[in-house]
Amino acid sequence: MLVEPMRYLSSALLLASAAMAAPNLAIVLNSAEETLSVIDTATMKETKRFPIGKEPHHLMATPDDKFLIVANAASNELVFLDRTTGEVKNRVKNISDPYQIGYSPDKKWFVSASLRLDRVDIYNPETFQVLKRIPLPKAPSHLAYSPDSKMVFITLQDTNELAAIDLETQKVTWKLGIGKQPAGILMTPDGKYLLIGILGDKYVEVVDWKARKLHKKIYTGKGAHNFVRLGDGKHVFLSNRAENTISKINMETLTVVDSYPAPGGPDCMDVTADQRYLWMTSRWARKVSILDLQTKQIVKQIPVGRSPHGIYLVSHAPRK
Amino acid sequence: MLPDDTGAEGQTVIVEWFNIWHQWIFENIVQPMLYRMEWMSFDELAYDWTHLFLLGALEVVLLWALIRPLELWLPVERWESRKATRVDVLYTLLARLGVLPIFFFIVLTPAFDWVNAQIRMAGIIPPSFDNLLLYVVLLDFVDYWRHRFEHRFNIWWALHAVHHSQRQMTFWSDEREHLLGQLIAAALRAAVGLAVGAPPATFVTVTLATAAIESFSHANVKLSFGRIGDRLLVSPLYHRVHHAIGIGHTGRTMGCNFASVFPVWDVVFGTANFTHAYLPTGIDDQLTGRDYGEGFWRQQWLAFRRMAG
């Protein structure tokens, strides 16, 4: 009788100890300043800022969660950081112009989109040897994978298209015309739809990727840009860069369920482990803004470097 | 930029105010325009250009505030009318407020990105250049040789003569150049940037820093940096010799003192002239009545006529 409760209790204790052990850090990439900011999330102060490389735009954790990878687009390199301290541990050179990066869910592929040079590169995720360079029409920006890791989807910002690449054949299998200047892209948890932020308009394009057709538009705000999941497996946040708002979208009903203020050109975001606060880079304000999701107030703005873009909370909400 | 162990509170009030203005202008004027014109893909670029515009405006104001009093205090020449200098103000504003740079950027970027993409498709990753000072030195070296060739080849001199035809040289005269000559200079600088992997932000920083030195070297000010200083950095005296009638475009090398920032290039390549004399500026044949134009468009047009022979 006591087995189940004890199992839950031990799981809860493990989670709690993991949460306590996780350092209170936020890592922010100042893309136009070539620096990385480390913020103490407890005191909400920048504790360190150091040169990281040219045009760092996006960052992500390695699949084993040991490192953070910073993609330095103009330095042609990936920088591996200790995930818990933000210290530089390794630099992988000769990664050509990495803008947005990502491992496939099965960890078999590592894909890098080169926004400026109109190309997508597929790498071996162990050795980072390039396997294939695939030229694409103008400005491939963000990427998302199919749940089975067979396809990677890329938004083409300057031709207003979505491109689907078969990772086995490493060829573009189809393209679909979508809204103006598509940016962030995200797969819904049920694997049915792709959500795409339409930067040149005020909506999210919902694409039924299996049927290769547009499903619906979710109107959010001007400059619909990028996504982050709340962590409940049901909701996702979207930054509306020109509207200076954040929209909360229900990924099951595909509707906007809430809206929040987000001054200074909101860009990338992350959610705290307790799902109470949303941290975002305020691109034009050179600040990180912290939104209280309950009171809908910006509770703090922390000055960082110029054009802050990627942000990562070491202690963050589940990525689901 | 902050050192790595301090908080953002270390930012000065001036920088903070500048950033607030930058944000306000971008969010309330530039970004709505981009959105309306369906150019949101360029929002990051436009943000940087807004920054460049504001920095350029600030630089022009600061240069005027610092150098103009010096020109009044220690002038080499005094003129009854300053009418001839007005067109140089226009050249300066076009260049320093980013109007010409953005035009050149739009013209040159597709070609340079295409070359860059082809190089990478061939598996070659250009180096990434991290040292700002070395980058300044390299660009100055390229500028030196570009400048020498502008004097050496008649077809190129036809354009560069616009710059030398100013007989009332002031700190505004630095940007007085033919548009085609400026485009060629921008392309050469961009090629250097591509070859050494310098990002646009570095390029902007370097350009702003060297532009201030070059403005000062054109000032109508009786000032040298001394025997050693004139060999380290281009001074108003050193550069005036380059513009001097009878010296600036004559001899085996078709002139002297071609360096923009560091005179070392003239010393190394045998074109340095450390004459200590504040001479009148202009081109020899202006004394016999050759017309190089007074207004902007006439100067541009006459240059093409000279090119055609």
PDB file of N, CA and C in Angstrom, chain A residues 87-158:
ATOM      1  N   GLU A  87      30.827  29.200 -17.722  1.00  0.00           N
ATOM      2  CA  GLU A  87      32.237  29.269 -18.135  1.00  0.00           C
ATOM      3  C   GLU A  87      32.451  28.566 -19.467  1.00  0.00           C
ATOM      4  N   VAL A  88      33.352  29.162 -20.268  1.00  0.00           N
ATOM      5  CA  VAL A  88      33.657  28.561 -21.569  1.00  0.00           C
ATOM      6  C   VAL A  88      34.497  27.300 -21.365  1.00  0.00           C
ATOM      7  N   LYS A  89      34.052  26.196 -21.954  1.00  0.00           N
ATOM      8  CA  LYS A  89      34.766  24.927 -21.806  1.00  0.00           C
ATOM      9  C   LYS A  89      35.440  24.478 -23.096  1.00  0.00           C
ATOM     10  N   ASN A  90      34.831  24.840 -24.222  1.00  0.00           N
ATOM     11  CA  ASN A  90      35.384  24.357 -25.491  1.00  0.00           C
ATOM     12  C   ASN A  90      34.843  25.217 -26.630  1.00  0.00           C
ATOM     13  N   ARG A  91      35.630  25.306 -27.703  1.00  0.00           N
ATOM     14  CA  ARG A  91      35.170  25.999 -28.906  1.00  0.00           C
ATOM     15  C   ARG A  91      35.325  25.056 -30.088  1.00  0.00           C
ATOM     16  N   VAL A  92      34.240  24.842 -30.823  1.00  0.00           N
ATOM     17  CA  VAL A  92      34.308  24.009 -32.029  1.00  0.00           C
ATOM     18  C   VAL A  92      34.336  24.948 -33.220  1.00  0.00           C
ATOM     19  N   LYS A  93      35.463  24.942 -33.930  1.00  0.00           N
ATOM     20  CA  LYS A  93      35.653  25.875 -35.051  1.00  0.00           C
ATOM     21  C   LYS A  93      35.074  25.310 -36.342  1.00  0.00           C
ATOM     22  N   ASN A  94      35.120  26.144 -37.367  1.00  0.00           N
ATOM     23  CA  ASN A  94      34.701  25.758 -38.720  1.00  0.00           C
ATOM     24  C   ASN A  94      33.254  25.290 -38.813  1.00  0.00           C
ATOM     25  N   ILE A  95      32.403  25.908 -38.019  1.00  0.00           N
ATOM     26  CA  ILE A  95      30.961  25.711 -38.187  1.00  0.00           C
ATOM     27  C   ILE A  95      30.500  26.977 -38.900  1.00  0.00           C
ATOM     28  N   SER A  96      30.176  26.827 -40.168  1.00  0.00           N
ATOM     29  CA  SER A  96      29.975  28.017 -40.996  1.00  0.00           C
ATOM     30  C   SER A  96      28.690  28.778 -40.667  1.00  0.00           C
ATOM     31  N   ASP A  97      28.873  30.026 -40.191  1.00  0.00           N
ATOM     32  CA  ASP A  97      27.769  30.964 -40.000  1.00  0.00           C
ATOM     33  C   ASP A  97      26.547  30.353 -39.294  1.00  0.00           C
ATOM     34  N   PRO A  98      26.731  29.799 -38.091  1.00  0.00           N
ATOM     35  CA  PRO A  98      25.570  29.185 -37.418  1.00  0.00           C
ATOM     36  C   PRO A  98      24.663  30.247 -36.792  1.00  0.00           C
ATOM     37  N   TYR A  99      23.441  30.339 -37.247  1.00  0.00           N
ATOM     38  CA  TYR A  99      22.477  31.305 -36.696  1.00  0.00           C
ATOM     39  C   TYR A  99      21.572  30.577 -35.703  1.00  0.00           C
ATOM     40  N   GLN A 100      20.724  29.692 -36.225  1.00  0.00           N
ATOM     41  CA  GLN A 100      19.886  28.868 -35.342  1.00  0.00           C
ATOM     42  C   GLN A 100      20.383  27.435 -35.432  1.00  0.00           C
ATOM     43  N   ILE A 101      20.441  26.749 -34.284  1.00  0.00           N
ATOM     44  CA  ILE A 101      20.986  25.389 -34.254  1.00  0.00           C
ATOM     45  C   ILE A 101      20.017  24.458 -33.547  1.00  0.00           C
ATOM     46  N   GLY A 102      20.185  23.152 -33.747  1.00  0.00           N
ATOM     47  CA  GLY A 102      19.355  22.219 -33.005  1.00  0.00           C
ATOM     48  C   GLY A 102      19.708  20.760 -33.253  1.00  0.00           C
ATOM     49  N   TYR A 103      19.626  19.954 -32.178  1.00  0.00           N
ATOM     50  CA  TYR A 103      19.765  18.499 -32.306  1.00  0.00           C
ATOM     51  C   TYR A 103      18.407  17.921 -32.683  1.00  0.00           C
ATOM     52  N   SER A 104      18.416  16.871 -33.498  1.00  0.00           N
ATOM     53  CA  SER A 104      17.158  16.168 -33.769  1.00  0.00           C
ATOM     54  C   SER A 104      16.750  15.419 -32.501  1.00  0.00           C
ATOM     55  N   PRO A 105      15.449  15.126 -32.330  1.00  0.00           N
ATOM     56  CA  PRO A 105      15.016  14.454 -31.091  1.00  0.00           C
ATOM     57  C   PRO A 105      15.754  13.136 -30.834  1.00  0.00           C
ATOM     58  N   ASP A 106      16.128  12.414 -31.890  1.00  0.00           N
ATOM     59  CA  ASP A 106      16.858  11.145 -31.683  1.00  0.00           C
ATOM     60  C   ASP A 106      18.369  11.368 -31.552  1.00  0.00           C
ATOM     61  N   LYS A 107      18.785  12.635 -31.556  1.00  0.00           N
ATOM     62  CA  LYS A 107      20.199  13.037 -31.379  1.00  0.00           C
ATOM     63  C   LYS A 107      21.108  12.523 -32.491  1.00  0.00           C
ATOM     64  N   LYS A 108      20.515  12.170 -33.614  1.00  0.00           N
ATOM     65  CA  LYS A 108      21.309  11.637 -34.718  1.00  0.00           C
ATOM     66  C   LYS A 108      21.871  12.745 -35.618  1.00  0.00           C
ATOM     67  N   TRP A 109      21.229  13.910 -35.575  1.00  0.00           N
ATOM     68  CA  TRP A 109      21.627  14.999 -36.463  1.00  0.00           C
ATOM     69  C   TRP A 109      21.774  16.298 -35.673  1.00  0.00           C
ATOM     70  N   PHE A 110      22.669  17.142 -36.181  1.00  0.00           N
ATOM     71  CA  PHE A 110      22.792  18.502 -35.650  1.00  0.00           C
ATOM     72  C   PHE A 110      22.681  19.430 -36.856  1.00  0.00           C
ATOM     73  N   VAL A 111      21.694  20.308 -36.816  1.00  0.00           N
ATOM     74  CA  VAL A 111      21.425  21.150 -37.979  1.00  0.00           C
ATOM     75  C   VAL A 111      21.671  22.619 -37.628  1.00  0.00           C
ATOM     76  N   SER A 112      22.268  23.336 -38.568  1.00  0.00           N
ATOM     77  CA  SER A 112      22.549  24.757 -38.382  1.00  0.00           C
ATOM     78  C   SER A 112      21.992  25.530 -39.575  1.00  0.00           C
ATOM     79  N   ALA A 113      21.213  26.581 -39.267  1.00  0.00           N
ATOM     80  CA  ALA A 113      20.665  27.435 -40.334  1.00  0.00           C
ATOM     81  C   ALA A 113      21.542  28.667 -40.470  1.00  0.00           C
ATOM     82  N   SER A 114      21.942  28.962 -41.686  1.00  0.00           N
ATOM     83  CA  SER A 114      22.778  30.132 -41.964  1.00  0.00           C
ATOM     84  C   SER A 114      21.910  31.208 -42.595  1.00  0.00           C
ATOM     85  N   LEU A 115      21.429  32.104 -41.759  1.00  0.00           N
ATOM     86  CA  LEU A 115      20.480  33.143 -42.198  1.00  0.00           C
ATOM     87  C   LEU A 115      21.067  34.041 -43.292  1.00  0.00           C
ATOM     88  N   ARG A 116      22.317  34.437 -43.091  1.00  0.00           N
ATOM     89  CA  ARG A 116      22.921  35.438 -43.980  1.00  0.00           C
ATOM     90  C   ARG A 116      23.373  34.835 -45.305  1.00  0.00           C
ATOM     91  N   LEU A 117      23.772  33.562 -45.252  1.00  0.00           N
ATOM     92  CA  LEU A 117      24.381  32.975 -46.449  1.00  0.00           C
ATOM     93  C   LEU A 117      23.485  31.951 -47.136  1.00  0.00           C
ATOM     94  N   ASP A 118      22.213  31.935 -46.773  1.00  0.00           N
ATOM     95  CA  ASP A 118      21.196  31.174 -47.503  1.00  0.00           C
ATOM     96  C   ASP A 118      21.531  29.679 -47.613  1.00  0.00           C
ATOM     97  N   ARG A 119      21.713  29.057 -46.457  1.00  0.00           N
ATOM     98  CA  ARG A 119      22.123  27.664 -46.492  1.00  0.00           C
ATOM     99  C   ARG A 119      21.760  26.974 -45.185  1.00  0.00           C
ATOM    100  N   VAL A 120      21.520  25.644 -45.274  1.00  0.00           N
ATOM    101  CA  VAL A 120      21.368  24.845 -44.061  1.00  0.00           C
ATOM    102  C   VAL A 120      22.449  23.771 -44.083  1.00  0.00           C
ATOM    103  N   ASP A 121      23.131  23.585 -42.955  1.00  0.00           N
ATOM    104  CA  ASP A 121      24.178  22.565 -42.872  1.00  0.00           C
ATOM    105  C   ASP A 121      23.743  21.471 -41.914  1.00  0.00           C
ATOM    106  N   ILE A 122      24.010  20.222 -42.316  1.00  0.00           N
ATOM    107  CA  ILE A 122      23.731  19.078 -41.439  1.00  0.00           C
ATOM    108  C   ILE A 122      25.072  18.528 -40.961  1.00  0.00           C
ATOM    109  N   TYR A 123      25.190  18.364 -39.637  1.00  0.00           N
ATOM    110  CA  TYR A 123      26.454  17.906 -39.045  1.00  0.00           C
ATOM    111  C   TYR A 123      26.263  16.574 -38.325  1.00  0.00           C
ATOM    112  N   ASN A 124      27.383  15.849 -38.184  1.00  0.00           N
ATOM    113  CA  ASN A 124      27.425  14.715 -37.276  1.00  0.00           C
ATOM    114  C   ASN A 124      27.462  15.305 -35.861  1.00  0.00           C
ATOM    115  N   PRO A 125      26.505  14.971 -34.998  1.00  0.00           N
ATOM    116  CA  PRO A 125      26.455  15.637 -33.683  1.00  0.00           C
ATOM    117  C   PRO A 125      27.574  15.208 -32.733  1.00  0.00           C
ATOM    118  N   GLU A 126      28.284  14.150 -33.077  1.00  0.00           N
ATOM    119  CA  GLU A 126      29.400  13.730 -32.214  1.00  0.00           C
ATOM    120  C   GLU A 126      30.686  14.454 -32.603  1.00  0.00           C
ATOM    121  N   THR A 127      30.971  14.449 -33.899  1.00  0.00           N
ATOM    122  CA  THR A 127      32.257  14.986 -34.370  1.00  0.00           C
ATOM    123  C   THR A 127      32.148  16.420 -34.916  1.00  0.00           C
ATOM    124  N   PHE A 128      30.940  16.851 -35.192  1.00  0.00           N
ATOM    125  CA  PHE A 128      30.664  18.147 -35.833  1.00  0.00           C
ATOM    126  C   PHE A 128      31.328  18.265 -37.210  1.00  0.00           C
ATOM    127  N   GLN A 129      31.496  17.134 -37.847  1.00  0.00           N
ATOM    128  CA  GLN A 129      31.915  17.141 -39.249  1.00  0.00           C
ATOM    129  C   GLN A 129      30.676  17.412 -40.095  1.00  0.00           C
ATOM    130  N   VAL A 130      30.853  18.293 -41.096  1.00  0.00           N
ATOM    131  CA  VAL A 130      29.691  18.604 -41.925  1.00  0.00           C
ATOM    132  C   VAL A 130      29.368  17.411 -42.824  1.00  0.00           C
ATOM    133  N   LEU A 131      28.082  17.049 -42.866  1.00  0.00           N
ATOM    134  CA  LEU A 131      27.645  15.930 -43.697  1.00  0.00           C
ATOM    135  C   LEU A 131      27.066  16.419 -45.013  1.00  0.00           C
ATOM    136  N   LYS A 132      26.392  17.572 -44.933  1.00  0.00           N
ATOM    137  CA  LYS A 132      25.779  18.100 -46.147  1.00  0.00           C
ATOM    138  C   LYS A 132      25.520  19.594 -45.992  1.00  0.00           C
ATOM    139  N   ARG A 133      25.828  20.344 -47.047  1.00  0.00           N
ATOM    140  CA  ARG A 133      25.444  21.754 -47.082  1.00  0.00           C
ATOM    141  C   ARG A 133      24.325  21.883 -48.108  1.00  0.00           C
ATOM    142  N   ILE A 134      23.220  22.450 -47.682  1.00  0.00           N
ATOM    143  CA  ILE A 134      22.056  22.528 -48.573  1.00  0.00           C
ATOM    144  C   ILE A 134      21.721  24.000 -48.841  1.00  0.00           C
ATOM    145  N   PRO A 135      21.964  24.475 -50.066  1.00  0.00           N
ATOM    146  CA  PRO A 135      21.582  25.863 -50.379  1.00  0.00           C
ATOM    147  C   PRO A 135      20.064  26.004 -50.392  1.00  0.00           C
ATOM    148  N   LEU A 136      19.597  27.123 -49.877  1.00  0.00           N
ATOM    149  CA  LEU A 136      18.148  27.397 -49.856  1.00  0.00           C
ATOM    150  C   LEU A 136      17.926  28.825 -50.334  1.00  0.00           C
ATOM    151  N   PRO A 137      16.695  29.135 -50.766  1.00  0.00           N
ATOM    152  CA  PRO A 137      16.427  30.544 -51.100  1.00  0.00           C
ATOM    153  C   PRO A 137      16.618  31.403 -49.858  1.00  0.00           C
ATOM    154  N   LYS A 138      16.388  32.672 -50.005  1.00  0.00           N
ATOM    155  CA  LYS A 138      16.830  33.671 -49.040  1.00  0.00           C
ATOM    156  C   LYS A 138      16.465  33.429 -47.563  1.00  0.00           C
ATOM    157  N   ALA A 139      17.498  33.594 -46.733  1.00  0.00           N
ATOM    158  CA  ALA A 139      17.397  33.747 -45.277  1.00  0.00           C
ATOM    159  C   ALA A 139      16.697  32.614 -44.520  1.00  0.00           C
ATOM    160  N   PRO A 140      17.289  31.409 -44.523  1.00  0.00           N
ATOM    161  CA  PRO A 140      16.755  30.363 -43.635  1.00  0.00           C
ATOM    162  C   PRO A 140      16.996  30.772 -42.189  1.00  0.00           C
ATOM    163  N   SER A 141      15.949  30.867 -41.377  1.00  0.00           N
ATOM    164  CA  SER A 141      16.184  31.414 -40.036  1.00  0.00           C
ATOM    165  C   SER A 141      16.002  30.391 -38.920  1.00  0.00           C
ATOM    166  N   HIS A 142      14.758  29.974 -38.614  1.00  0.00           N
ATOM    167  CA  HIS A 142      14.567  29.100 -37.455  1.00  0.00           C
ATOM    168  C   HIS A 142      14.211  27.687 -37.917  1.00  0.00           C
ATOM    169  N   LEU A 143      14.363  26.717 -37.002  1.00  0.00           N
ATOM    170  CA  LEU A 143      14.136  25.333 -37.396  1.00  0.00           C
ATOM    171  C   LEU A 143      13.390  24.548 -36.318  1.00  0.00           C
ATOM    172  N   ALA A 144      12.704  23.470 -36.770  1.00  0.00           N
ATOM    173  CA  ALA A 144      12.007  22.551 -35.867  1.00  0.00           C
ATOM    174  C   ALA A 144      12.025  21.169 -36.522  1.00  0.00           C
ATOM    175  N   TYR A 145      11.936  20.118 -35.684  1.00  0.00           N
ATOM    176  CA  TYR A 145      12.003  18.752 -36.199  1.00  0.00           C
ATOM    177  C   TYR A 145      10.637  18.069 -36.116  1.00  0.00           C
ATOM    178  N   SER A 146      10.472  17.063 -36.956  1.00  0.00           N
ATOM    179  CA  SER A 146       9.305  16.195 -36.792  1.00  0.00           C
ATOM    180  C   SER A 146       9.599  15.283 -35.598  1.00  0.00           C
ATOM    181  N   PRO A 147       8.571  14.787 -34.913  1.00  0.00           N
ATOM    182  CA  PRO A 147       8.811  13.983 -33.716  1.00  0.00           C
ATOM    183  C   PRO A 147       9.649  12.731 -33.998  1.00  0.00           C
ATOM    184  N   ASP A 148       9.553  12.198 -35.208  1.00  0.00           N
ATOM    185  CA  ASP A 148      10.320  10.983 -35.530  1.00  0.00           C
ATOM    186  C   ASP A 148      11.735  11.290 -36.036  1.00  0.00           C
ATOM    187  N   SER A 149      12.118  12.542 -36.013  1.00  0.00           N
ATOM    188  CA  SER A 149      13.469  12.985 -36.423  1.00  0.00           C
ATOM    189  C   SER A 149      13.767  12.764 -37.904  1.00  0.00           C
ATOM    190  N   LYS A 150      12.752  12.500 -38.678  1.00  0.00           N
ATOM    191  CA  LYS A 150      13.017  12.266 -40.101  1.00  0.00           C
ATOM    192  C   LYS A 150      13.077  13.562 -40.903  1.00  0.00           C
ATOM    193  N   MET A 151      12.410  14.582 -40.405  1.00  0.00           N
ATOM    194  CA  MET A 151      12.349  15.837 -41.149  1.00  0.00           C
ATOM    195  C   MET A 151      12.807  17.011 -40.277  1.00  0.00           C
ATOM    196  N   VAL A 152      13.419  17.977 -40.930  1.00  0.00           N
ATOM    197  CA  VAL A 152      13.656  19.249 -40.256  1.00  0.00           C
ATOM    198  C   VAL A 152      12.973  20.331 -41.098  1.00  0.00           C
ATOM    199  N   PHE A 153      12.311  21.244 -40.411  1.00  0.00           N
ATOM    200  CA  PHE A 153      11.554  22.303 -41.092  1.00  0.00           C
ATOM    201  C   PHE A 153      12.253  23.646 -40.846  1.00  0.00           C
ATOM    202  N   ILE A 154      12.375  24.419 -41.899  1.00  0.00           N
ATOM    203  CA  ILE A 154      13.106  25.675 -41.819  1.00  0.00           C
ATOM    204  C   ILE A 154      12.223  26.810 -42.348  1.00  0.00           C
ATOM    205  N   THR A 155      12.178  27.917 -41.614  1.00  0.00           N
ATOM    206  CA  THR A 155      11.473  29.088 -42.141  1.00  0.00           C
ATOM    207  C   THR A 155      12.428  29.889 -43.020  1.00  0.00           C
ATOM    208  N   LEU A 156      11.938  30.311 -44.164  1.00  0.00           N
ATOM    209  CA  LEU A 156      12.749  31.101 -45.100  1.00  0.00           C
ATOM    210  C   LEU A 156      12.225  32.536 -45.051  1.00  0.00           C
ATOM    211  N   GLN A 157      12.959  33.372 -44.343  1.00  0.00           N
ATOM    212  CA  GLN A 157      12.454  34.684 -43.964  1.00  0.00           C
ATOM    213  C   GLN A 157      12.248  35.638 -45.144  1.00  0.00           C
ATOM    214  N   ASP A 158      13.068  35.524 -46.164  1.00  0.00           N
ATOM    215  CA  ASP A 158      12.958  36.486 -47.259  1.00  0.00           C
ATOM    216  C   ASP A 158      12.192  35.976 -48.475  1.00  0.00           C
TER     217      ASP A 158
END
